[in-house]
Coordinates of C-alpha atoms in Angstrom, one line a residue:
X24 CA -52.3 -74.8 91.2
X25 CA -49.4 -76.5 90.5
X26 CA -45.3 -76.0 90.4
X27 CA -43.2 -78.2 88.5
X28 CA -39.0 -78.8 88.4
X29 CA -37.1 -80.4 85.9
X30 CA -34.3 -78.9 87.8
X31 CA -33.5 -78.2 91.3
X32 CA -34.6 -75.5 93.5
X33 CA -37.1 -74.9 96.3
X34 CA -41.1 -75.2 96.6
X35 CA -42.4 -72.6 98.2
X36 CA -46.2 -73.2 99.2
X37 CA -48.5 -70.8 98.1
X38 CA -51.1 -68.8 100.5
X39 CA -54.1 -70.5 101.2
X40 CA -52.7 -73.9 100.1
X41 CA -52.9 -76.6 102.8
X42 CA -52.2 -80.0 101.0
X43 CA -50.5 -81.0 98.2
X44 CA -50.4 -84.4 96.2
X45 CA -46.5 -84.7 94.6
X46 CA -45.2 -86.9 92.4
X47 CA -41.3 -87.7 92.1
X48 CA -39.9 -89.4 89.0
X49 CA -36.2 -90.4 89.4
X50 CA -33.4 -89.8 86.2
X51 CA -32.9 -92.6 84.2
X52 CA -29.5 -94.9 83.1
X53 CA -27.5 -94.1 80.2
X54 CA -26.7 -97.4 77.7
X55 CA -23.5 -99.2 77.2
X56 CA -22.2 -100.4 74.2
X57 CA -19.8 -104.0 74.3
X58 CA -16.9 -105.4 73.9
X59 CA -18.7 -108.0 75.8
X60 CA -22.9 -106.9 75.8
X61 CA -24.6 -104.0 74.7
X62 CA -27.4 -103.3 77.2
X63 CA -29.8 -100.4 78.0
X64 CA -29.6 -98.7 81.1
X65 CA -32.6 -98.6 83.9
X66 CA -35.1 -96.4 84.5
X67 CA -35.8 -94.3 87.3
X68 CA -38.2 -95.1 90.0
X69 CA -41.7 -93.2 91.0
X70 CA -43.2 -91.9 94.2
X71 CA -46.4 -90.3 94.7
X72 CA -47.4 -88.7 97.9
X73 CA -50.1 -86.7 99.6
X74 CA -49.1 -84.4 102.4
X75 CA -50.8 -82.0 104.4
X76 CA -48.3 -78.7 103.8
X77 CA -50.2 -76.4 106.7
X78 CA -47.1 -76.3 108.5
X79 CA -44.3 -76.8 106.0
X80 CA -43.6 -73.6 104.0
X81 CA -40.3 -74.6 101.6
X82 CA -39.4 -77.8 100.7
X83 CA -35.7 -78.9 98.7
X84 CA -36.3 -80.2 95.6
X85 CA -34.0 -82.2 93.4
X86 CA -34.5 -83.1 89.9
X87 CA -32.0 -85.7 88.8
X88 CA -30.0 -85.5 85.8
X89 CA -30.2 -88.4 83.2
X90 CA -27.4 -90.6 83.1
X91 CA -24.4 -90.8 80.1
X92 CA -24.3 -93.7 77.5
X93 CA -21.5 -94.6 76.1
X94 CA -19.7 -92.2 73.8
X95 CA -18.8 -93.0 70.0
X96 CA -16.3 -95.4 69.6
X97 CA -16.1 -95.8 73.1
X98 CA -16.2 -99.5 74.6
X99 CA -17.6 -98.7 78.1
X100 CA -20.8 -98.5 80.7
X101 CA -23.7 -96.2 80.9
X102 CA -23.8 -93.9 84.2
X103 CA -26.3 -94.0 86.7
X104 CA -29.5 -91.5 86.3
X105 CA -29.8 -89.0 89.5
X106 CA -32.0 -88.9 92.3
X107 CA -35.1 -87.3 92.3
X108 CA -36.5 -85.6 95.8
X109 CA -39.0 -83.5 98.0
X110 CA -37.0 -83.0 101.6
X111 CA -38.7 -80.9 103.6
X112 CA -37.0 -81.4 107.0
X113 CA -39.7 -83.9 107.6
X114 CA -40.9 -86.0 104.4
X115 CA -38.6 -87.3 102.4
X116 CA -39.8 -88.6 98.8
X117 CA -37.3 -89.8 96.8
X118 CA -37.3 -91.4 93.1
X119 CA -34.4 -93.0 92.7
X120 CA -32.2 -92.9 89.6
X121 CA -31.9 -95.9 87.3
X122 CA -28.6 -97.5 86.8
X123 CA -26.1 -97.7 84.0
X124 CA -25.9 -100.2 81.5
X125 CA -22.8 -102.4 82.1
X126 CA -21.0 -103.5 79.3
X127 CA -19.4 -106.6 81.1
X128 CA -21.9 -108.3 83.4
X129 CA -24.6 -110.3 81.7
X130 CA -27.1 -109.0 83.5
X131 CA -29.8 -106.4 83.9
X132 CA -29.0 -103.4 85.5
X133 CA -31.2 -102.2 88.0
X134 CA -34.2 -100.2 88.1
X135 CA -34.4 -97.4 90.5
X136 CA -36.9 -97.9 93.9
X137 CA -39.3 -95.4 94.8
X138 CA -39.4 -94.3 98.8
X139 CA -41.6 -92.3 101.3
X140 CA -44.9 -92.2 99.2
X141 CA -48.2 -93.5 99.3
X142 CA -47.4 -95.0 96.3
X143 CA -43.8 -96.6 95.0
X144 CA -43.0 -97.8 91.7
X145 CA -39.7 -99.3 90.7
X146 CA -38.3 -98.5 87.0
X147 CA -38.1 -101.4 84.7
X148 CA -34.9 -102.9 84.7
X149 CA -31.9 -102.5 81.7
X150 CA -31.6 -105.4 79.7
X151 CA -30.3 -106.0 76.1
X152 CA -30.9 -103.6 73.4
X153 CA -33.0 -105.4 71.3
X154 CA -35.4 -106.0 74.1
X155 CA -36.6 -102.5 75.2
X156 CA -36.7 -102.2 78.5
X157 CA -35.7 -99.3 80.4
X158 CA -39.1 -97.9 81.2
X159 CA -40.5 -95.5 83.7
X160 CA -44.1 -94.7 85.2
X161 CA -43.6 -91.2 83.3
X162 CA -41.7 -91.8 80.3
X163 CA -39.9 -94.4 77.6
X164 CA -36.3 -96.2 76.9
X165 CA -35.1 -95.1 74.0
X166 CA -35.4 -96.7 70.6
X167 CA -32.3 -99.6 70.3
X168 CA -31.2 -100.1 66.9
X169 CA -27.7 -101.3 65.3
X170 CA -27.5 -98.3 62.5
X171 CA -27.0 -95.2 61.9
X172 CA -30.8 -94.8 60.0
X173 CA -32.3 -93.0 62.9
X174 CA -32.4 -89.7 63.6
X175 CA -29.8 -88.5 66.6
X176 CA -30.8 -88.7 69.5
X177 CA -33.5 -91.5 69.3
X178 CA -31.8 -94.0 71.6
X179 CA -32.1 -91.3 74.3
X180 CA -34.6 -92.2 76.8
X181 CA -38.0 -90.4 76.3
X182 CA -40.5 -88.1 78.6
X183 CA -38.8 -88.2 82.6
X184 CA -36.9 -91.0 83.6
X185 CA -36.8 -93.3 80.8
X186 CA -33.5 -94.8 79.8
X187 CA -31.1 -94.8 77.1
X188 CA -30.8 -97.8 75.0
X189 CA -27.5 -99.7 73.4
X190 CA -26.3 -98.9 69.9
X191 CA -24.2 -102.0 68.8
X192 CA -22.6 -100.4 65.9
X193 CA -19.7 -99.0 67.2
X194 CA -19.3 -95.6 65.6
X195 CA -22.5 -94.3 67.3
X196 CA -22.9 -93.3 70.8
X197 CA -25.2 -95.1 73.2
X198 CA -28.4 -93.5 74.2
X199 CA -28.0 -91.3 77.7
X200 CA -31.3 -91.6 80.4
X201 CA -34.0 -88.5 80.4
X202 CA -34.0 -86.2 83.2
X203 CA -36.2 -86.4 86.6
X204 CA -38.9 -84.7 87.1
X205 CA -41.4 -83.1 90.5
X206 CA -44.3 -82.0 90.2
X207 CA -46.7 -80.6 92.7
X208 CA -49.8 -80.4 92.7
X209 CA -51.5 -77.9 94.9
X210 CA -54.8 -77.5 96.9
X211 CA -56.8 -75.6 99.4

């Protein structure tokens, strides 16, 4: 079986289940728009875990929320994207959330780490908008352009964790970073 949160709440494991294999994508970084640079934001980092569950039967989970680009008109940064996280009072499994874009730094902002798993996979790192980073292991920066002939929402970032990317026109708003996500995936 197999339980999945794009929001937070609690896993409760099932009867009969004994392991479980989880994987924990991070939110990812909302875009800025210049003034100075117009950059993406980062995307969220990616943990994968297996755990023997016998003894743990609820485990907190947090799905974080994408970050905010830059609103219309607006000089200004990106905000971070959220943590993602299975805490079970034992384990913790964290993706971490992708940082904002920075409108004033010439540099990338930072992808978020993954912790506690098996397997850890930073996001890709912001850079500028024509470029296209902002990836993550489980989704896609958004697409950057500098008009208004795409549809809304575009520049958003794509799937889980993925970033939003820079609009350099300066009537449109910058792209904000797609949620977290956990999933769960149960056995006997």
């Amino acid at each position: 079986s197999v339980q999945v949160f794009t929001s937070s709440g609690t896993w409760t494991r099932p009867a009969s289940i004994t392991k479980v294999i989880m994987e924990v994508q991070g939110a990812g970084g909302g875009g800025c728009k210049g003034g100075s640079y117009h950059r993406n934001g980062a995307a969220g980092g990616y943990a994968k875990k297996f755990l023997d569950v016998s003894s743990i039967s609820t485990s907190t989970i947090t799905a974080g929320a994408g970050g905010a680009g830059a609103a219309a008109g607006v000089t200004g940064d990106g905000t971070a994207g959220g943590n993602s996280i299975w805490s079970d009072g034992t384990n913790t499994i964290t993706g971490a959330g992708g940082a904002g874009a920075s409108n004033s730094v010439n540099a990338q902002s930072a992808g978020g780490a993954g912790t506690g798993g098996d397997i850890n996979i930073p996001g890709q790192n912001g850079a500028g908008g024509a470029e296209g980073h902002g990836n993550s292991q489980l989704g896609f920066v958004g697409t950057p352009t500098s008009s208004g002939d795409l549809p809304a929402g575009s520049n958003d970032g794509k799937g889980y964790g993925g970033a939003g990317s820079a609009w350099s026109g300066y009537a449109f708003a910058c792209g904000s970073g797609s949620g977290g996500i956990v999933i769960v995936w149960e056995y006997k």
